[in-house]
PDB file of C-alpha atoms in Angstrom:
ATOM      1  CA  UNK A  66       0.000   0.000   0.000  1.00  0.00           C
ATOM      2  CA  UNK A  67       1.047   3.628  -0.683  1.00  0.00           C
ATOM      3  CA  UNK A  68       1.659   6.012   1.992  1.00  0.00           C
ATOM      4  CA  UNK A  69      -1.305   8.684   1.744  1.00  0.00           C
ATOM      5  CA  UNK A  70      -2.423   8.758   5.434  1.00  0.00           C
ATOM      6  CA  UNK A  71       1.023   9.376   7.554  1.00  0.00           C
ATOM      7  CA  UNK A  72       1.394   7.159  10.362  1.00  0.00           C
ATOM      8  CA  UNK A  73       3.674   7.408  13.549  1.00  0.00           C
ATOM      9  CA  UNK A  74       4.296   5.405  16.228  1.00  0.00           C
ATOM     10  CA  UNK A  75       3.908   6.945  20.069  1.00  0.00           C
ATOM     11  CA  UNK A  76       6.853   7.462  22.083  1.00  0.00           C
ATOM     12  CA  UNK A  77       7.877   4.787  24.497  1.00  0.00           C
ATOM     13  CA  UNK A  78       9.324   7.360  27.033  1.00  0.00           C
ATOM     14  CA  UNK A  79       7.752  10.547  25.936  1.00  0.00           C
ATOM     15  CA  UNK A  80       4.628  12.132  26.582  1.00  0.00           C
ATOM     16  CA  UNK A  81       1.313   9.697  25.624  1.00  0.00           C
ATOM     17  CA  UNK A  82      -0.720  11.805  23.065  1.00  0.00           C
ATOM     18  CA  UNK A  83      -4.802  11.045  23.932  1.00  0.00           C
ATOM     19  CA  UNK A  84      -6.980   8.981  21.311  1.00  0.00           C
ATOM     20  CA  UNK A  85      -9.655  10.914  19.965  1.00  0.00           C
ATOM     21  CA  UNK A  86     -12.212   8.318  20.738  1.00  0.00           C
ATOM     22  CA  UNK A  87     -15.415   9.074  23.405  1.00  0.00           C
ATOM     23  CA  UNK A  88     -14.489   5.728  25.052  1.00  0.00           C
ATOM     24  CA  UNK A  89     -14.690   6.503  29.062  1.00  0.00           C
ATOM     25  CA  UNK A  90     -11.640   4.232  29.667  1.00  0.00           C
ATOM     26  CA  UNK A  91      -9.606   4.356  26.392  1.00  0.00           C
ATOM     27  CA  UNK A  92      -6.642   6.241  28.356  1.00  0.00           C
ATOM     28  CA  UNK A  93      -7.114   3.772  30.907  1.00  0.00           C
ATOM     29  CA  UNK A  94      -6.388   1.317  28.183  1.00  0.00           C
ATOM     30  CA  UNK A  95      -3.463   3.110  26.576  1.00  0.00           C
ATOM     31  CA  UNK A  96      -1.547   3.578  29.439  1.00  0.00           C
ATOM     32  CA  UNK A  97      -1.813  -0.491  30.436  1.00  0.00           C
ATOM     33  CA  UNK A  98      -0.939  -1.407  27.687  1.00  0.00           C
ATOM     34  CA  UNK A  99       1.948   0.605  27.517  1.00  0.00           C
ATOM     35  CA  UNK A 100       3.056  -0.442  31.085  1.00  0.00           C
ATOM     36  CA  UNK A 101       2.784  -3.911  30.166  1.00  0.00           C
ATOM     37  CA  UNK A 102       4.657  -3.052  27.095  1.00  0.00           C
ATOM     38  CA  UNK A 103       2.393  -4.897  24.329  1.00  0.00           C
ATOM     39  CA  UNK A 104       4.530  -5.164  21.359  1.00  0.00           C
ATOM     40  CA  UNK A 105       1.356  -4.281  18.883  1.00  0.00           C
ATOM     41  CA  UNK A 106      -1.063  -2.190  20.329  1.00  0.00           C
ATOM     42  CA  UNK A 107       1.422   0.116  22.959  1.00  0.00           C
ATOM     43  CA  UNK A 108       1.175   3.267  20.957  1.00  0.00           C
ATOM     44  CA  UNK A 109      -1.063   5.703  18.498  1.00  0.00           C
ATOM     45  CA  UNK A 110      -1.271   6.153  15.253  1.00  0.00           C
ATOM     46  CA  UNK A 111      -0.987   9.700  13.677  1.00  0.00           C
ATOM     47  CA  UNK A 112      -3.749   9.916  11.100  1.00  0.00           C
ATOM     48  CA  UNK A 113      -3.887  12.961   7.971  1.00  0.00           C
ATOM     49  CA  UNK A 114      -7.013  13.562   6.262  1.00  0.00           C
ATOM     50  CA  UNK A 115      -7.431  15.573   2.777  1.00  0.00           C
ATOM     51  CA  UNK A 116     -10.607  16.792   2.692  1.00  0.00           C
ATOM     52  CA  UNK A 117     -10.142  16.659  -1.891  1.00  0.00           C
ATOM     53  CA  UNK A 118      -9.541  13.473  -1.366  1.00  0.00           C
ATOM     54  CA  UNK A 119     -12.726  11.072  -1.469  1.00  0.00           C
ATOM     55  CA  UNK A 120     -10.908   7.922  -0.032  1.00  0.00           C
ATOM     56  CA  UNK A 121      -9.353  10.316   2.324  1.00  0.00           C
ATOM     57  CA  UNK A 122     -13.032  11.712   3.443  1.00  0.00           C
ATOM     58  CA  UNK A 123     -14.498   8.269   3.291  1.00  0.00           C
ATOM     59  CA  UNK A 124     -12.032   6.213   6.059  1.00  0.00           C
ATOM     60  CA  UNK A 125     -12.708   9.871   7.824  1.00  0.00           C
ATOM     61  CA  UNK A 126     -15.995   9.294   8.079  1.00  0.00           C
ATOM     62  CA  UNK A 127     -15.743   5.512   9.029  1.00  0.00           C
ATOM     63  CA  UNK A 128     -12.974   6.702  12.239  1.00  0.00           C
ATOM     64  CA  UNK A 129     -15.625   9.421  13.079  1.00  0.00           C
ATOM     65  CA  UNK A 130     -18.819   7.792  13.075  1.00  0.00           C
ATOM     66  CA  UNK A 131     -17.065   4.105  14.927  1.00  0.00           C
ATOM     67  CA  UNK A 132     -15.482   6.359  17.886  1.00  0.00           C
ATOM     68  CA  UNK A 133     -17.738   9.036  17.684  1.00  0.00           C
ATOM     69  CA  UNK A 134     -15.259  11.722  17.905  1.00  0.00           C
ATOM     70  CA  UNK A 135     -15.906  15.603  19.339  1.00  0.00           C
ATOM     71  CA  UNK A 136     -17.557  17.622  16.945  1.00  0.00           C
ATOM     72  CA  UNK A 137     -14.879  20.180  17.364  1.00  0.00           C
ATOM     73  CA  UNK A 138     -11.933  17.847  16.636  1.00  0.00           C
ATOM     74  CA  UNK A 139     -13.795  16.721  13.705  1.00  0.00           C
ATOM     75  CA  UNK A 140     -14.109  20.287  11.767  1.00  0.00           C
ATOM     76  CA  UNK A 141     -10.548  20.951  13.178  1.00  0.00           C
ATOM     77  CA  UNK A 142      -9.332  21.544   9.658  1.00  0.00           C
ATOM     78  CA  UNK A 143      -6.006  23.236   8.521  1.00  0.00           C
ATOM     79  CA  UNK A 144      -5.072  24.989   5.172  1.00  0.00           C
ATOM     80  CA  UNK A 145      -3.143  22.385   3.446  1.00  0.00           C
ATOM     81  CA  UNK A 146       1.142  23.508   3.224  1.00  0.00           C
ATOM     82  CA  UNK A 147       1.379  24.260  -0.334  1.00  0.00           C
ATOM     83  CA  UNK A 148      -2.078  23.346  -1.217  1.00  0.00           C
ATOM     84  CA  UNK A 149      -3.753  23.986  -4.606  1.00  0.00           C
ATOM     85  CA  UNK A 150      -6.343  26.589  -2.865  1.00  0.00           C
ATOM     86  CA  UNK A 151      -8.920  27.229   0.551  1.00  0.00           C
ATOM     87  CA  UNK A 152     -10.925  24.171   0.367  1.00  0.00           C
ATOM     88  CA  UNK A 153      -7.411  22.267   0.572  1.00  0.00           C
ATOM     89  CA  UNK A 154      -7.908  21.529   3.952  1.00  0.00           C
ATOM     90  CA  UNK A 155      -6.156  19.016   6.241  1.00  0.00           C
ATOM     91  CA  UNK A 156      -7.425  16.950   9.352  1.00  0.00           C
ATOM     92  CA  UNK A 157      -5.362  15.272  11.905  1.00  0.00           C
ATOM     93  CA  UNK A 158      -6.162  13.068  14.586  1.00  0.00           C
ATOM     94  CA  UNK A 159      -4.627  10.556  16.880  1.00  0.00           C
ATOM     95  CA  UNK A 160      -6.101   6.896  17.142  1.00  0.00           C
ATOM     96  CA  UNK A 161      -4.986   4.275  19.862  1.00  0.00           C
ATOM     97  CA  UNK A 162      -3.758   0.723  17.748  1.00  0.00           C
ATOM     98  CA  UNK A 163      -6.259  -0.551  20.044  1.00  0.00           C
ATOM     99  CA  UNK A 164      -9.114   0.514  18.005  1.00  0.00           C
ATOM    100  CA  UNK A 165      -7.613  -1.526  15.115  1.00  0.00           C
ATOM    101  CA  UNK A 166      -7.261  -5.327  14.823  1.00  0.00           C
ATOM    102  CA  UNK A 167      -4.296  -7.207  15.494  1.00  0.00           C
ATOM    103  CA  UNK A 168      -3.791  -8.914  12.097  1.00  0.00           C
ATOM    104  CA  UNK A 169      -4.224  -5.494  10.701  1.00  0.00           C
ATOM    105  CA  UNK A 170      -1.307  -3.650  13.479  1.00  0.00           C
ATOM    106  CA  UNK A 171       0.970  -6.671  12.345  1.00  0.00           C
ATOM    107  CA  UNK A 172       0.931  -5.862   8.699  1.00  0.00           C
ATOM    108  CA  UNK A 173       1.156  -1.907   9.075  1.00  0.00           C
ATOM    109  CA  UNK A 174       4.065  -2.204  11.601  1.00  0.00           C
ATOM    110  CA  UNK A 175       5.866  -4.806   9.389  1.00  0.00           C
ATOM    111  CA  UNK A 176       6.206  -1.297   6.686  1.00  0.00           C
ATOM    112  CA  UNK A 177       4.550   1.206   8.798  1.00  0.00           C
ATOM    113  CA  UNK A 178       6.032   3.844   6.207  1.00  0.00           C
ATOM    114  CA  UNK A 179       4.453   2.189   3.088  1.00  0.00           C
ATOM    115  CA  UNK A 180       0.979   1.098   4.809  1.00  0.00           C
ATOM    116  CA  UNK A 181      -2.021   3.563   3.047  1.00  0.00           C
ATOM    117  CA  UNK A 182      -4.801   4.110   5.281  1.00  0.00           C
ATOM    118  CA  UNK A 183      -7.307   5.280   2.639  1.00  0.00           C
ATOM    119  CA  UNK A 184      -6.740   2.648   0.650  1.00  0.00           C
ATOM    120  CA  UNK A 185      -9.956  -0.102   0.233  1.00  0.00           C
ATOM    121  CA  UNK A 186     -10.409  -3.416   1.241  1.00  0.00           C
ATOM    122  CA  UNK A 187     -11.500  -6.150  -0.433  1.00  0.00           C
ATOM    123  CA  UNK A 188     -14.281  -8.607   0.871  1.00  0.00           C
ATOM    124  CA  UNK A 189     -11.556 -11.056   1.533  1.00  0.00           C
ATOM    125  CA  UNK A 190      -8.889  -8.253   2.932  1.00  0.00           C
ATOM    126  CA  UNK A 191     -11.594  -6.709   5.439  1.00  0.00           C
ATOM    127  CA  UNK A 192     -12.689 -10.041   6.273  1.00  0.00           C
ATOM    128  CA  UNK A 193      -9.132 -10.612   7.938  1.00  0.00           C
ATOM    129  CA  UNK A 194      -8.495  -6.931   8.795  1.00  0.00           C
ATOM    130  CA  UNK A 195     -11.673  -5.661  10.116  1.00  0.00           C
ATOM    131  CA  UNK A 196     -13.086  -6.994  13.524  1.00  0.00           C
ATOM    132  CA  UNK A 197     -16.870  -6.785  11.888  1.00  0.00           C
ATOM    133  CA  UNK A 198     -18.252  -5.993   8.603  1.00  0.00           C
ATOM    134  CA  UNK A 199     -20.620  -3.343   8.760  1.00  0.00           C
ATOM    135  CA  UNK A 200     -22.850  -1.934   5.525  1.00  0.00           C
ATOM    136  CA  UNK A 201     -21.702   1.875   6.543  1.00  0.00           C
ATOM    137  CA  UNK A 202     -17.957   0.681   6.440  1.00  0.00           C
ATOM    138  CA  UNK A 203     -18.494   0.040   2.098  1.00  0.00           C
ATOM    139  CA  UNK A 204     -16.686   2.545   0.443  1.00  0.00           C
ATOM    140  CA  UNK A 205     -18.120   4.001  -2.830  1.00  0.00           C
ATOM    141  CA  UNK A 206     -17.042   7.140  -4.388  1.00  0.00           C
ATOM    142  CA  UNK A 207     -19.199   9.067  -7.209  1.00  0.00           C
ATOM    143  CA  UNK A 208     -16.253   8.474  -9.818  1.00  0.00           C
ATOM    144  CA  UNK A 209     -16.586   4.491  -9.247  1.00  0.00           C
ATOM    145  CA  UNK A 210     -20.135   4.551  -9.305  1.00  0.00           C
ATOM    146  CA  UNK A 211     -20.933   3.293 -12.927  1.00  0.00           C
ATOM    147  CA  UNK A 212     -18.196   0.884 -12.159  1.00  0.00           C
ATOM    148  CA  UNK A 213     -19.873  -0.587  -8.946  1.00  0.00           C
ATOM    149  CA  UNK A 214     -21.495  -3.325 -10.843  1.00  0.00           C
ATOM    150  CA  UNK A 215     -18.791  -5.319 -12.014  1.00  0.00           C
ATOM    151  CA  UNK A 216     -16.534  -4.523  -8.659  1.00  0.00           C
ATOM    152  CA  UNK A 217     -17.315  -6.445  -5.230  1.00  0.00           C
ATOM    153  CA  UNK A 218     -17.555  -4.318  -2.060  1.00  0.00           C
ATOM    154  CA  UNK A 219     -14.597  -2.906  -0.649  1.00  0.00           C
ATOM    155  CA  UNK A 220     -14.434  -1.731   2.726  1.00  0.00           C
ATOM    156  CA  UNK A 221     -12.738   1.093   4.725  1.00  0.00           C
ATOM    157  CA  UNK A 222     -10.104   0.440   7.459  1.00  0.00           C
ATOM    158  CA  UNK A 223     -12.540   0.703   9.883  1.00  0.00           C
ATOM    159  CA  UNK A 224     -11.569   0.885  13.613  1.00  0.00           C
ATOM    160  CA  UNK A 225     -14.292  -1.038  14.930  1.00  0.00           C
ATOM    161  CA  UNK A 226     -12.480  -3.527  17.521  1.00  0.00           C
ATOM    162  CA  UNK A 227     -15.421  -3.888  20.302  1.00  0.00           C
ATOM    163  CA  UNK A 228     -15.040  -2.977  23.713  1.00  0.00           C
ATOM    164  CA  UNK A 229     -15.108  -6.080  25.149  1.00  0.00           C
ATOM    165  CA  UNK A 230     -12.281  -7.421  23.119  1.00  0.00           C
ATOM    166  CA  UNK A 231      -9.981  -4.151  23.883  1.00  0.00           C
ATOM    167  CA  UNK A 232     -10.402  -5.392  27.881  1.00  0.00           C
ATOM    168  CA  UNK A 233      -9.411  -8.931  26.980  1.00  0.00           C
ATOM    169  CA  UNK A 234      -6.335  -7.777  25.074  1.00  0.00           C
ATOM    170  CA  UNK A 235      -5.369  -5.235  28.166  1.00  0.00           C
ATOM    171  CA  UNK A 236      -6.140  -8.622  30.589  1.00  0.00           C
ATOM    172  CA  UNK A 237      -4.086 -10.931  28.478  1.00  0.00           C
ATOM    173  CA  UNK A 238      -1.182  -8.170  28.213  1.00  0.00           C
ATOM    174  CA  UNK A 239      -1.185  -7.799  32.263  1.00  0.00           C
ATOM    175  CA  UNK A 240      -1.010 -11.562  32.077  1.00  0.00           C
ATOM    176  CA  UNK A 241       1.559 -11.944  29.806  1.00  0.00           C
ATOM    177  CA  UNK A 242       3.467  -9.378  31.551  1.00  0.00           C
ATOM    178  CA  UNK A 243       3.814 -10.305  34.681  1.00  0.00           C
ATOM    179  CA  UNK A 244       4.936 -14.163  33.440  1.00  0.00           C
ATOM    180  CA  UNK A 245       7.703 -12.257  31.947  1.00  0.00           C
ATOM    181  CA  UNK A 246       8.536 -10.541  35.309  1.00  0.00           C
ATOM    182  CA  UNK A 247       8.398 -13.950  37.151  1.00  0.00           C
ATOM    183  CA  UNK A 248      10.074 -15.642  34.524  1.00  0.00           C
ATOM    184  CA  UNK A 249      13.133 -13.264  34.559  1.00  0.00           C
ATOM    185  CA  UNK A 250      13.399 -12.806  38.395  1.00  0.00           C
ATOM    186  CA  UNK A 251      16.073 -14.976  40.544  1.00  0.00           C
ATOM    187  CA  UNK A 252      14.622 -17.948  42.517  1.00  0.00           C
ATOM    188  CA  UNK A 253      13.963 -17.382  45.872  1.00  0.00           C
ATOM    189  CA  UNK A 254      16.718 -18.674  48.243  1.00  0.00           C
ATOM    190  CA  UNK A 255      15.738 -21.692  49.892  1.00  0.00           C
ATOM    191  CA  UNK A 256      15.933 -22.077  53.350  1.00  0.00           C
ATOM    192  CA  UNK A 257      17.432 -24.530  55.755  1.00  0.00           C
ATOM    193  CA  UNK A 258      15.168 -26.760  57.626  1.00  0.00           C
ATOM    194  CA  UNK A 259      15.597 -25.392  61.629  1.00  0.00           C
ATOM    195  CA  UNK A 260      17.974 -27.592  63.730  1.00  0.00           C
ATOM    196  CA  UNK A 261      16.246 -29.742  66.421  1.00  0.00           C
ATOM    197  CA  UNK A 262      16.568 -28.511  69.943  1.00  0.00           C
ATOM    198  CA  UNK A 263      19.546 -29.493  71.646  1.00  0.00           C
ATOM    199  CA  UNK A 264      18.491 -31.572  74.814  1.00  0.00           C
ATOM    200  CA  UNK A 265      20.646 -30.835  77.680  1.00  0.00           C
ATOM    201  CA  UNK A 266      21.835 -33.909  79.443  1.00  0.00           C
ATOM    202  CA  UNK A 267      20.442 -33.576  83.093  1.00  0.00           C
ATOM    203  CA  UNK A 268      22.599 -33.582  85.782  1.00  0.00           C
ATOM    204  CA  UNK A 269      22.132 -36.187  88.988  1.00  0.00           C
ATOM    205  CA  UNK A 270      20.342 -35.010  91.594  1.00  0.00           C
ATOM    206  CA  UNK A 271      23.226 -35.241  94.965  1.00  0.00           C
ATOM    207  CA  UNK A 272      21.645 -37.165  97.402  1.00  0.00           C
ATOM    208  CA  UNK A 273      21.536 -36.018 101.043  1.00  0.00           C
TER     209      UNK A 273
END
């Protein structure tokens, strides 16, 4: 996949940007699963939308609608550097890998630089990708229209990994964790058994 949407990885050490999900306990999330340092989903992804862009505005739509983000982070568009005029407008948001499914994290951190965000999925690619298939995830654009009858479906990268699933992952990552920790640490000393008591021999009794 081309590189349209540019990702970036969150800082181990640095400062932990916020998803710009609703979820109550998304930061909750992040934060375990960076302590329990979770080698796919410990980090954010930088997203850039192009609002000329149709595949752009559609996997926009799909991120805003599945975590229902703010209204005002939503219209938080920027005049494009060097764009082509003022409705060259640019969107950026930050998503926690969370929100995406693990086959998918695998394959954009294996060439995070080359992985396109706005590009389509095929039936067969979203059915491995995406954690559901969902009829407002089909992507369609007015120039493919009069093509859409002898193309199957195609599907945007959706974020849609369910709630439920998220707290699994963060409970199997504390588990996994904290093996590791007891698998690394030093076995306890053991300890000697206590000597028995030494019995004093008694002494005889004089006789008067």
């Amino acid at each position: 996949m081309a590189a349209e949407a540019q990702p970036a990885a969150a800082e181990v050490e640095g400062p932990l940007p916020k998803c710009f999900c609703n979820w109550k306990k998304c930061r909750e999330y992040q934060k375990a699963l960076r302590k329990f340092k979770h080698p796919l989903f410990s980090g954010v992804i930088k997203l850039k939308f192009q609002a000329l862009d149709p595949r752009s505005m559609a996997f926009k739509d799909a991120v805003d609608r599945t975590l229902n983000v703010e209204e005002s982070k939503k219209e938080d568009w920027k005049p494009t550097e060097g764009g082509s005029g003022p409705d060259d407008l640019t969107c950026r948001y930050y998503v926690a890998r969370h929100h995406f499914t693990e086959e998918l994290m695998k394959d954009y951190l294996a060439d995070r630089r080359a992985w396109d965000w706005t590009q389509p999925l095929t039936r067969k690619q979203a059915k491995e990708y995406l954690w559901s298939l969902d009829e407002d995830d089909i992507y369609m654009s007015e120039e493919e229209e009069e093509e859409s009858a002898s193309q199957e479906e195609r599907y945007v990268q959706a974020p849609n990994v369910s709630r439920d699933q998220v707290k699994e992952i963060v409970r199997q990552a504390q588990e996994d964790f904290r093996r590791a920790q007891g698998g690394s640490s030093p076995p306890p000393p053991q300890q000697q058994a206590p000597s028995p008591p030494q019995v004093q021999p008694q002494q005889p009794v004089p006789q008067v």
